Amino acid sequence: MNNLSLSVAVPFYNEEQNVEEFYRRVSVVLKDLGKSYEIVAVDDGSRDTTLAKLESIHERDKNVRVVSLSRNFGHEAAVTAALDNTSGETVVLMDGDLQDAPEFIPNLLAKLNEGYDVVLATHDKRRDPLLRMFLFRSFYLLMDRLASYKMPANVGAFSVMRRPVVDILVSLSERNRYVAGLRAWVGFRQTELVYEKQERFAGKPPQTFRKLLAMGFDALFSFSYVPLRAATIFGLLISLGAIAGILDVFYQKFISHTAILGWSGPMLSILIVGGGQLIILGIIGEYIGRIYDEVKHRPYYVVSQKIGF
Ligand code: UDP
Ligand code: MG
């Protein structure tokens, strides 16, 4: 049993230019709240001085605790590691690049106190390059159509949650994690509050296209069976076409006597069916690969060092 009131969980990967400023702005806000708090900072295997900077902050301020991962495990893993190590009754989850303004935390907490268990900060416009924005739009649209239950769009990490929600969230053992999806899955009383997503304070987003794409696939295949069903339907349609084709062949051979010798027909159908089968195999492979990941039961991240716990 503890009576720590508030935890801020935050992942950092190569954010050496942002940690000090993040710490400064968050601290001002948290001190103003006048409650006990901790900042649980995860260093996701940064290659710059992020970890050293976090350690030096911990030296000055014991409210800051540092979890250092053994290598770069990616945003979702870092977020999970941060949540795993929080102990506050209320947990704020946010990114460390100051795109999520610390000054907005009190608004989220006020909303939470209106009787909610989760408050998500949703941004109406992403301040991102056009292509990135287009991809995000398409992703949320696809998720909205395909996910097996309603998933909020335009949310990132930024949110506040009560302890029971966090406990359930960290107890979910799946390896292919899409935290925003899992957070929605948990349920309880959830609501949204619109905020203006800021520019990053400094540096480039370490979340590369490749990482975002991998996350997108994780999200889609973990929360939707529609691709599998689409494969079945696609297969059924082709089979129906094939039956129609066979009937036509019999008709031409025995009734109209107009059967033409040729190879383009068979060739085309082989290509179409072959291509279709490969697509379907690929889709099944996406799921099997994920099942394999789950079965191996490797930990989702590895901690090399914990400071201040
Ligand atoms: N991050 C992380 N591990 C990674 C990539 C990113 O911990 O492999 C952190 C990063 O330091 C930042 C947050 O996750 O605090 C969000 O990353 P980013 O700004 O790249 O994401 P975006 O704002 O584009 O969603
Ligand atoms: Mg960012």
mmCIF file of C-alpha atoms and ligand atoms in Angstrom:
data_model
loop_
_atom_site.group_PDB
_atom_site.id
_atom_site.type_symbol
_atom_site.label_atom_id
_atom_site.label_comp_id
_atom_site.label_asym_id
_atom_site.label_seq_id
_atom_site.Cartn_x
_atom_site.Cartn_y
_atom_site.Cartn_z
ATOM 1 C CA MET A 1 0.000 0.000 0.000
ATOM 2 C CA ASN A 2 1.345 3.400 -0.848
ATOM 3 C CA ASN A 3 -0.054 6.867 -0.823
ATOM 4 C CA LEU A 4 1.830 8.379 -3.675
ATOM 5 C CA SER A 5 -0.705 10.469 -5.442
ATOM 6 C CA LEU A 6 0.577 11.094 -8.949
ATOM 7 C CA SER A 7 2.985 9.374 -11.348
ATOM 8 C CA VAL A 8 4.146 10.770 -14.647
ATOM 9 C CA ALA A 9 5.290 8.011 -17.005
ATOM 10 C CA VAL A 10 7.446 9.142 -19.888
ATOM 11 C CA PRO A 11 9.643 7.410 -22.501
ATOM 12 C CA PHE A 12 12.822 8.966 -23.883
ATOM 13 C CA TYR A 13 14.857 7.845 -26.864
ATOM 14 C CA ASN A 14 17.705 10.089 -28.002
ATOM 15 C CA GLU A 15 16.081 13.141 -26.457
ATOM 16 C CA GLU A 16 19.176 14.759 -24.900
ATOM 17 C CA GLN A 17 18.016 18.190 -26.005
ATOM 18 C CA ASN A 18 14.594 17.733 -24.439
ATOM 19 C CA VAL A 19 15.046 16.041 -21.054
ATOM 20 C CA GLU A 20 16.084 19.114 -19.069
ATOM 21 C CA GLU A 21 13.336 21.284 -20.513
ATOM 22 C CA PHE A 22 10.796 18.504 -20.028
ATOM 23 C CA TYR A 23 11.844 18.085 -16.412
ATOM 24 C CA ARG A 24 11.713 21.835 -15.801
ATOM 25 C CA ARG A 25 8.232 22.335 -17.230
ATOM 26 C CA VAL A 26 6.705 19.197 -15.728
ATOM 27 C CA SER A 27 8.131 19.988 -12.305
ATOM 28 C CA VAL A 28 6.613 23.456 -12.277
ATOM 29 C CA VAL A 29 3.204 21.976 -13.035
ATOM 30 C CA LEU A 30 3.483 19.098 -10.551
ATOM 31 C CA LYS A 31 4.715 21.302 -7.709
ATOM 32 C CA ASP A 32 1.755 23.601 -8.278
ATOM 33 C CA LEU A 33 -0.614 20.680 -7.766
ATOM 34 C CA GLY A 34 0.684 20.342 -4.205
ATOM 35 C CA LYS A 35 0.467 16.541 -4.110
ATOM 36 C CA SER A 36 3.108 13.847 -3.789
ATOM 37 C CA TYR A 37 4.404 12.790 -7.162
ATOM 38 C CA GLU A 38 7.049 10.865 -9.042
ATOM 39 C CA ILE A 39 8.346 11.105 -12.565
ATOM 40 C CA VAL A 40 9.136 7.677 -13.981
ATOM 41 C CA ALA A 41 11.447 8.273 -16.916
ATOM 42 C CA VAL A 42 12.361 5.379 -19.182
ATOM 43 C CA ASP A 43 15.500 5.580 -21.249
ATOM 44 C CA ASP A 44 14.768 3.380 -24.245
ATOM 45 C CA GLY A 45 18.390 2.525 -25.046
ATOM 46 C CA SER A 46 19.355 6.017 -26.181
ATOM 47 C CA ARG A 47 22.676 6.411 -27.948
ATOM 48 C CA ASP A 48 23.187 9.987 -26.871
ATOM 49 C CA THR A 49 23.500 11.484 -23.379
ATOM 50 C CA THR A 50 19.813 11.100 -22.483
ATOM 51 C CA LEU A 51 20.508 8.542 -19.733
ATOM 52 C CA ALA A 52 23.332 10.591 -18.199
ATOM 53 C CA LYS A 53 21.085 13.649 -18.188
ATOM 54 C CA LEU A 54 18.271 11.708 -16.505
ATOM 55 C CA GLU A 55 20.696 10.390 -13.883
ATOM 56 C CA SER A 56 21.908 13.876 -13.108
ATOM 57 C CA ILE A 57 18.321 15.062 -12.713
ATOM 58 C CA HIS A 58 17.697 12.190 -10.307
ATOM 59 C CA GLU A 59 20.722 13.312 -8.281
ATOM 60 C CA ARG A 60 19.106 16.716 -7.850
ATOM 61 C CA ASP A 61 15.522 15.571 -7.431
ATOM 62 C CA LYS A 62 14.594 12.208 -5.915
ATOM 63 C CA ASN A 63 11.055 12.529 -7.298
ATOM 64 C CA VAL A 64 12.590 11.496 -10.579
ATOM 65 C CA ARG A 65 13.115 7.769 -11.056
ATOM 66 C CA VAL A 66 14.885 6.290 -14.002
ATOM 67 C CA VAL A 67 14.409 2.942 -15.696
ATOM 68 C CA SER A 68 17.055 2.178 -18.247
ATOM 69 C CA LEU A 69 16.330 -0.444 -20.910
ATOM 70 C CA SER A 70 19.121 -2.670 -22.185
ATOM 71 C CA ARG A 71 18.622 -1.534 -25.782
ATOM 72 C CA ASN A 72 16.089 0.304 -27.911
ATOM 73 C CA PHE A 73 12.789 -1.578 -27.622
ATOM 74 C CA GLY A 74 10.521 1.000 -29.261
ATOM 75 C CA HIS A 75 7.910 3.440 -28.057
ATOM 76 C CA GLU A 76 5.232 0.935 -27.024
ATOM 77 C CA ALA A 77 7.680 -1.132 -24.972
ATOM 78 C CA ALA A 78 9.150 1.966 -23.348
ATOM 79 C CA VAL A 79 5.680 3.181 -22.438
ATOM 80 C CA THR A 80 4.878 -0.219 -20.943
ATOM 81 C CA ALA A 81 8.103 -0.201 -18.933
ATOM 82 C CA ALA A 82 7.232 3.253 -17.611
ATOM 83 C CA LEU A 83 3.699 2.216 -16.605
ATOM 84 C CA ASP A 84 5.016 -0.995 -14.990
ATOM 85 C CA ASN A 85 7.155 1.069 -12.652
ATOM 86 C CA THR A 86 4.624 3.659 -11.557
ATOM 87 C CA SER A 87 2.968 3.494 -8.164
ATOM 88 C CA GLY A 88 0.818 6.622 -8.013
ATOM 89 C CA GLU A 89 -2.949 6.511 -7.559
ATOM 90 C CA THR A 90 -3.241 8.497 -10.771
ATOM 91 C CA VAL A 91 -0.900 8.067 -13.709
ATOM 92 C CA VAL A 92 -0.128 10.595 -16.425
ATOM 93 C CA LEU A 93 1.275 9.079 -19.603
ATOM 94 C CA MET A 94 3.000 11.423 -22.024
ATOM 95 C CA ASP A 95 5.801 11.703 -24.587
ATOM 96 C CA GLY A 96 9.093 13.274 -23.622
ATOM 97 C CA ASP A 97 9.547 15.582 -26.578
ATOM 98 C CA LEU A 98 7.166 18.248 -25.208
ATOM 99 C CA GLN A 99 4.641 17.697 -27.987
ATOM 100 C CA ASP A 100 2.352 16.908 -25.080
ATOM 101 C CA ALA A 101 2.325 20.144 -23.098
ATOM 102 C CA PRO A 102 2.889 19.546 -19.354
ATOM 103 C CA GLU A 103 0.736 22.615 -18.684
ATOM 104 C CA PHE A 104 -2.247 20.602 -19.928
ATOM 105 C CA ILE A 105 -1.934 17.999 -17.141
ATOM 106 C CA PRO A 106 -4.121 19.958 -14.661
ATOM 107 C CA ASN A 107 -6.919 20.091 -17.265
ATOM 108 C CA LEU A 108 -6.758 16.328 -17.697
ATOM 109 C CA LEU A 109 -6.808 15.794 -13.936
ATOM 110 C CA ALA A 110 -9.773 18.142 -13.507
ATOM 111 C CA LYS A 111 -11.667 16.174 -16.140
ATOM 112 C CA LEU A 112 -10.730 12.915 -14.388
ATOM 113 C CA ASN A 113 -12.183 14.264 -11.173
ATOM 114 C CA GLU A 114 -15.521 14.791 -12.868
ATOM 115 C CA GLY A 115 -15.879 11.050 -12.432
ATOM 116 C CA TYR A 116 -13.820 9.265 -15.074
ATOM 117 C CA ASP A 117 -11.159 6.573 -14.951
ATOM 118 C CA VAL A 118 -9.377 7.501 -18.157
ATOM 119 C CA VAL A 119 -9.081 10.860 -19.885
ATOM 120 C CA LEU A 120 -7.474 10.818 -23.324
ATOM 121 C CA ALA A 121 -5.942 13.938 -24.798
ATOM 122 C CA THR A 122 -7.036 14.063 -28.421
ATOM 123 C CA HIS A 123 -5.490 16.430 -30.905
ATOM 124 C CA ASP A 124 -7.662 17.785 -33.676
ATOM 125 C CA LYS A 125 -4.723 18.555 -35.920
ATOM 126 C CA ARG A 126 -1.332 16.901 -35.964
ATOM 127 C CA ARG A 127 1.441 19.355 -36.576
ATOM 128 C CA ASP A 128 3.307 17.075 -38.880
ATOM 129 C CA PRO A 129 4.600 16.984 -42.430
ATOM 130 C CA LEU A 130 1.871 16.353 -44.999
ATOM 131 C CA LEU A 131 2.830 12.766 -45.809
ATOM 132 C CA ARG A 132 2.997 11.777 -42.133
ATOM 133 C CA MET A 133 -0.374 13.407 -41.578
ATOM 134 C CA PHE A 134 -1.892 11.576 -44.558
ATOM 135 C CA LEU A 135 -0.584 8.226 -43.290
ATOM 136 C CA PHE A 136 -1.957 8.868 -39.807
ATOM 137 C CA ARG A 137 -5.344 9.813 -41.241
ATOM 138 C CA SER A 138 -5.470 6.641 -43.328
ATOM 139 C CA PHE A 139 -4.413 4.572 -40.347
ATOM 140 C CA TYR A 140 -7.160 5.909 -38.090
ATOM 141 C CA LEU A 141 -9.737 5.521 -40.863
ATOM 142 C CA LEU A 142 -8.656 1.911 -41.451
ATOM 143 C CA MET A 143 -8.705 1.143 -37.730
ATOM 144 C CA ASP A 144 -12.138 2.677 -37.409
ATOM 145 C CA ARG A 145 -13.490 0.451 -40.191
ATOM 146 C CA LEU A 146 -11.658 -2.727 -39.301
ATOM 147 C CA ALA A 147 -11.112 -2.911 -35.538
ATOM 148 C CA SER A 148 -13.444 -5.249 -33.719
ATOM 149 C CA TYR A 149 -14.498 -2.502 -31.339
ATOM 150 C CA LYS A 150 -14.547 1.288 -31.276
ATOM 151 C CA MET A 151 -11.128 2.834 -31.073
ATOM 152 C CA PRO A 152 -10.546 6.519 -30.468
ATOM 153 C CA ALA A 153 -8.796 8.350 -33.297
ATOM 154 C CA ASN A 154 -6.128 11.019 -32.971
ATOM 155 C CA VAL A 155 -4.880 9.930 -29.593
ATOM 156 C CA GLY A 156 -1.312 9.189 -28.706
ATOM 157 C CA ALA A 157 0.203 8.351 -25.382
ATOM 158 C CA PHE A 158 -1.002 11.532 -23.652
ATOM 159 C CA SER A 159 -3.627 10.530 -21.089
ATOM 160 C CA VAL A 160 -4.369 10.219 -17.389
ATOM 161 C CA MET A 161 -5.543 6.960 -15.855
ATOM 162 C CA ARG A 162 -6.555 5.756 -12.438
ATOM 163 C CA ARG A 163 -4.573 2.995 -10.745
ATOM 164 C CA PRO A 164 -7.055 0.143 -11.413
ATOM 165 C CA VAL A 165 -6.888 0.861 -15.157
ATOM 166 C CA VAL A 166 -3.088 0.978 -15.126
ATOM 167 C CA ASP A 167 -2.941 -2.286 -13.168
ATOM 168 C CA ILE A 168 -5.041 -4.039 -15.779
ATOM 169 C CA LEU A 169 -3.145 -2.449 -18.634
ATOM 170 C CA VAL A 170 0.224 -3.679 -17.364
ATOM 171 C CA SER A 171 -1.168 -7.125 -16.586
ATOM 172 C CA LEU A 172 -2.059 -7.696 -20.253
ATOM 173 C CA SER A 173 0.700 -9.967 -21.394
ATOM 174 C CA GLU A 174 0.606 -9.598 -25.144
ATOM 175 C CA ARG A 175 3.838 -8.955 -26.957
ATOM 176 C CA ASN A 176 2.455 -7.130 -29.958
ATOM 177 C CA ARG A 177 1.385 -4.112 -28.027
ATOM 178 C CA TYR A 178 -0.504 -1.147 -29.315
ATOM 179 C CA VAL A 179 -0.966 0.705 -26.052
ATOM 180 C CA ALA A 180 -3.649 3.099 -27.316
ATOM 181 C CA GLY A 181 -5.676 0.069 -28.434
ATOM 182 C CA LEU A 182 -5.167 -1.834 -25.199
ATOM 183 C CA ARG A 183 -6.100 1.243 -23.197
ATOM 184 C CA ALA A 184 -9.362 1.415 -25.137
ATOM 185 C CA TRP A 185 -9.898 -2.332 -24.653
ATOM 186 C CA VAL A 186 -9.649 -2.050 -20.865
ATOM 187 C CA GLY A 187 -12.852 -0.043 -20.751
ATOM 188 C CA PHE A 188 -14.071 1.758 -17.588
ATOM 189 C CA ARG A 189 -15.337 5.299 -17.834
ATOM 190 C CA GLN A 190 -13.283 6.942 -20.562
ATOM 191 C CA THR A 191 -13.580 10.373 -22.044
ATOM 192 C CA GLU A 192 -11.613 12.703 -24.286
ATOM 193 C CA LEU A 193 -10.357 16.223 -23.963
ATOM 194 C CA VAL A 194 -9.120 18.150 -26.999
ATOM 195 C CA TYR A 195 -5.697 19.736 -26.773
ATOM 196 C CA GLU A 196 -3.362 21.353 -29.204
ATOM 197 C CA LYS A 197 -0.434 19.142 -29.968
ATOM 198 C CA GLN A 198 2.758 21.193 -29.827
ATOM 199 C CA GLU A 199 5.855 21.168 -31.982
ATOM 200 C CA ARG A 200 8.666 19.070 -30.563
ATOM 201 C CA PHE A 201 10.897 21.194 -28.386
ATOM 202 C CA ALA A 202 14.076 20.026 -30.127
ATOM 203 C CA GLY A 203 15.450 17.285 -32.321
ATOM 204 C CA LYS A 204 13.849 15.019 -34.871
ATOM 205 C CA PRO A 205 11.196 12.408 -34.015
ATOM 206 C CA PRO A 206 13.010 9.114 -33.335
ATOM 207 C CA GLN A 207 9.795 7.345 -34.251
ATOM 208 C CA THR A 208 10.766 6.623 -37.859
ATOM 209 C CA PHE A 209 8.387 5.657 -40.662
ATOM 210 C CA ARG A 210 9.553 2.079 -40.379
ATOM 211 C CA LYS A 211 8.692 1.989 -36.674
ATOM 212 C CA LEU A 212 5.339 3.681 -37.256
ATOM 213 C CA LEU A 213 4.510 1.246 -40.046
ATOM 214 C CA ALA A 214 5.397 -1.724 -37.826
ATOM 215 C CA MET A 215 3.207 -0.261 -35.105
ATOM 216 C CA GLY A 216 0.379 0.255 -37.577
ATOM 217 C CA PHE A 217 0.504 -3.408 -38.641
ATOM 218 C CA ASP A 218 0.618 -4.489 -35.003
ATOM 219 C CA ALA A 219 -2.425 -2.391 -34.257
ATOM 220 C CA LEU A 220 -4.350 -3.678 -37.255
ATOM 221 C CA PHE A 221 -3.620 -7.368 -36.811
ATOM 222 C CA SER A 222 -3.949 -7.339 -33.007
ATOM 223 C CA PHE A 223 -7.315 -5.673 -33.029
ATOM 224 C CA SER A 224 -8.958 -6.874 -36.187
ATOM 225 C CA TYR A 225 -9.897 -10.195 -37.779
ATOM 226 C CA VAL A 226 -11.238 -8.447 -40.858
ATOM 227 C CA PRO A 227 -8.151 -9.199 -43.013
ATOM 228 C CA LEU A 228 -8.629 -12.926 -42.377
ATOM 229 C CA ARG A 229 -12.297 -12.692 -43.198
ATOM 230 C CA ALA A 230 -11.520 -10.670 -46.314
ATOM 231 C CA ALA A 231 -9.198 -13.487 -47.374
ATOM 232 C CA THR A 232 -12.010 -16.004 -46.959
ATOM 233 C CA ILE A 233 -14.432 -13.861 -48.927
ATOM 234 C CA PHE A 234 -11.865 -13.279 -51.652
ATOM 235 C CA GLY A 235 -11.334 -17.039 -51.868
ATOM 236 C CA LEU A 236 -15.075 -17.663 -52.039
ATOM 237 C CA LEU A 237 -15.526 -15.138 -54.851
ATOM 238 C CA ILE A 238 -12.763 -16.757 -56.895
ATOM 239 C CA SER A 239 -14.292 -20.196 -56.334
ATOM 240 C CA LEU A 240 -17.674 -18.950 -57.497
ATOM 241 C CA GLY A 241 -16.018 -17.517 -60.604
ATOM 242 C CA ALA A 242 -14.316 -20.862 -61.190
ATOM 243 C CA ILE A 243 -17.620 -22.774 -60.928
ATOM 244 C CA ALA A 244 -19.203 -20.368 -63.427
ATOM 245 C CA GLY A 245 -16.210 -20.945 -65.715
ATOM 246 C CA ILE A 246 -16.550 -24.739 -65.499
ATOM 247 C CA LEU A 247 -20.246 -24.582 -66.322
ATOM 248 C CA ASP A 248 -19.418 -22.381 -69.307
ATOM 249 C CA VAL A 249 -16.810 -24.875 -70.540
ATOM 250 C CA PHE A 250 -19.346 -27.707 -70.396
ATOM 251 C CA TYR A 251 -21.859 -25.526 -72.226
ATOM 252 C CA GLN A 252 -19.381 -24.683 -74.992
ATOM 253 C CA LYS A 253 -18.225 -28.262 -75.348
ATOM 254 C CA PHE A 254 -21.519 -30.165 -75.362
ATOM 255 C CA ILE A 255 -24.236 -27.700 -76.282
ATOM 256 C CA SER A 256 -22.957 -24.796 -78.383
ATOM 257 C CA HIS A 257 -19.882 -26.718 -79.694
ATOM 258 C CA THR A 258 -17.867 -23.474 -79.788
ATOM 259 C CA ALA A 259 -14.984 -24.450 -77.474
ATOM 260 C CA ILE A 260 -11.790 -22.639 -78.502
ATOM 261 C CA LEU A 261 -8.348 -24.090 -77.945
ATOM 262 C CA GLY A 262 -6.090 -21.628 -76.159
ATOM 263 C CA TRP A 263 -3.855 -20.896 -73.269
ATOM 264 C CA SER A 264 -4.666 -17.313 -72.257
ATOM 265 C CA GLY A 265 -7.668 -18.395 -70.197
ATOM 266 C CA PRO A 266 -5.857 -21.000 -68.098
ATOM 267 C CA MET A 267 -2.791 -18.745 -67.861
ATOM 268 C CA LEU A 268 -4.820 -15.827 -66.529
ATOM 269 C CA SER A 269 -6.696 -17.928 -64.032
ATOM 270 C CA ILE A 270 -3.464 -19.486 -62.752
ATOM 271 C CA LEU A 271 -1.984 -16.018 -62.249
ATOM 272 C CA ILE A 272 -5.082 -14.629 -60.562
ATOM 273 C CA VAL A 273 -5.552 -17.596 -58.257
ATOM 274 C CA GLY A 274 -1.814 -17.837 -57.536
ATOM 275 C CA GLY A 275 -1.567 -14.158 -56.685
ATOM 276 C CA GLY A 276 -4.682 -14.348 -54.531
ATOM 277 C CA GLN A 277 -3.284 -17.313 -52.657
ATOM 278 C CA LEU A 278 -0.033 -15.524 -51.968
ATOM 279 C CA ILE A 279 -1.877 -12.520 -50.575
ATOM 280 C CA ILE A 280 -3.977 -14.746 -48.352
ATOM 281 C CA LEU A 281 -0.923 -16.701 -47.198
ATOM 282 C CA GLY A 282 0.738 -13.400 -46.353
ATOM 283 C CA ILE A 283 -2.234 -12.338 -44.265
ATOM 284 C CA ILE A 284 -2.304 -15.676 -42.449
ATOM 285 C CA GLY A 285 1.454 -15.317 -41.974
ATOM 286 C CA GLU A 286 0.958 -11.959 -40.248
ATOM 287 C CA TYR A 287 -1.221 -13.647 -37.661
ATOM 288 C CA ILE A 288 0.926 -16.755 -37.302
ATOM 289 C CA GLY A 289 4.043 -14.622 -36.806
ATOM 290 C CA ARG A 290 2.262 -12.808 -34.029
ATOM 291 C CA ILE A 291 1.083 -16.044 -32.456
ATOM 292 C CA TYR A 292 4.696 -17.258 -32.567
ATOM 293 C CA ASP A 293 5.805 -14.082 -30.785
ATOM 294 C CA GLU A 294 3.208 -14.602 -28.081
ATOM 295 C CA VAL A 295 4.053 -18.272 -27.602
ATOM 296 C CA LYS A 296 7.767 -17.602 -27.125
ATOM 297 C CA HIS A 297 6.826 -15.518 -24.129
ATOM 298 C CA ARG A 298 9.913 -13.396 -24.148
ATOM 299 C CA PRO A 299 9.737 -10.389 -21.872
ATOM 300 C CA TYR A 300 8.530 -7.333 -23.641
ATOM 301 C CA TYR A 301 11.570 -5.292 -22.639
ATOM 302 C CA VAL A 302 14.731 -5.819 -20.621
ATOM 303 C CA VAL A 303 15.733 -3.457 -17.826
ATOM 304 C CA SER A 304 19.444 -2.907 -17.404
ATOM 305 C CA GLN A 305 19.275 -0.505 -14.491
ATOM 306 C CA LYS A 306 16.743 1.066 -12.166
ATOM 307 C CA ILE A 307 17.603 4.259 -10.357
ATOM 308 C CA GLY A 308 15.657 5.647 -7.418
ATOM 309 C CA PHE A 309 13.246 2.800 -6.726
HETATM 310 N N1 UDP B 1 10.464 6.970 -28.166
HETATM 311 C C1 UDP B 1 10.953 5.864 -27.469
HETATM 312 N N2 UDP B 1 11.481 4.819 -28.189
HETATM 313 C C2 UDP B 1 11.507 4.809 -29.555
HETATM 314 C C3 UDP B 1 10.957 5.918 -30.256
HETATM 315 C C4 UDP B 1 10.428 6.977 -29.524
HETATM 316 O O1 UDP B 1 10.949 5.839 -26.234
HETATM 317 O O2 UDP B 1 11.997 3.841 -30.135
HETATM 318 C C5 UDP B 1 9.913 8.107 -27.388
HETATM 319 C C6 UDP B 1 10.431 9.476 -27.824
HETATM 320 O O3 UDP B 1 11.615 9.808 -27.140
HETATM 321 C C7 UDP B 1 9.286 10.388 -27.465
HETATM 322 C C8 UDP B 1 8.070 9.498 -27.659
HETATM 323 O O4 UDP B 1 8.536 8.159 -27.595
HETATM 324 O O5 UDP B 1 9.355 10.806 -26.125
HETATM 325 C C9 UDP B 1 7.351 9.769 -28.962
HETATM 326 O O6 UDP B 1 8.230 9.625 -30.030
HETATM 327 P P1 UDP B 1 8.095 10.534 -31.334
HETATM 328 O O7 UDP B 1 8.099 11.968 -30.982
HETATM 329 O O8 UDP B 1 9.093 10.057 -32.320
HETATM 330 O O9 UDP B 1 6.651 10.074 -31.836
HETATM 331 P P2 UDP B 1 5.506 10.955 -32.534
HETATM 332 O O10 UDP B 1 5.430 12.269 -31.795
HETATM 333 O O11 UDP B 1 5.912 11.100 -33.937
HETATM 334 O O12 UDP B 1 4.285 10.117 -32.347
HETATM 335 MG MG MG B 2 6.728 13.375 -30.844
#
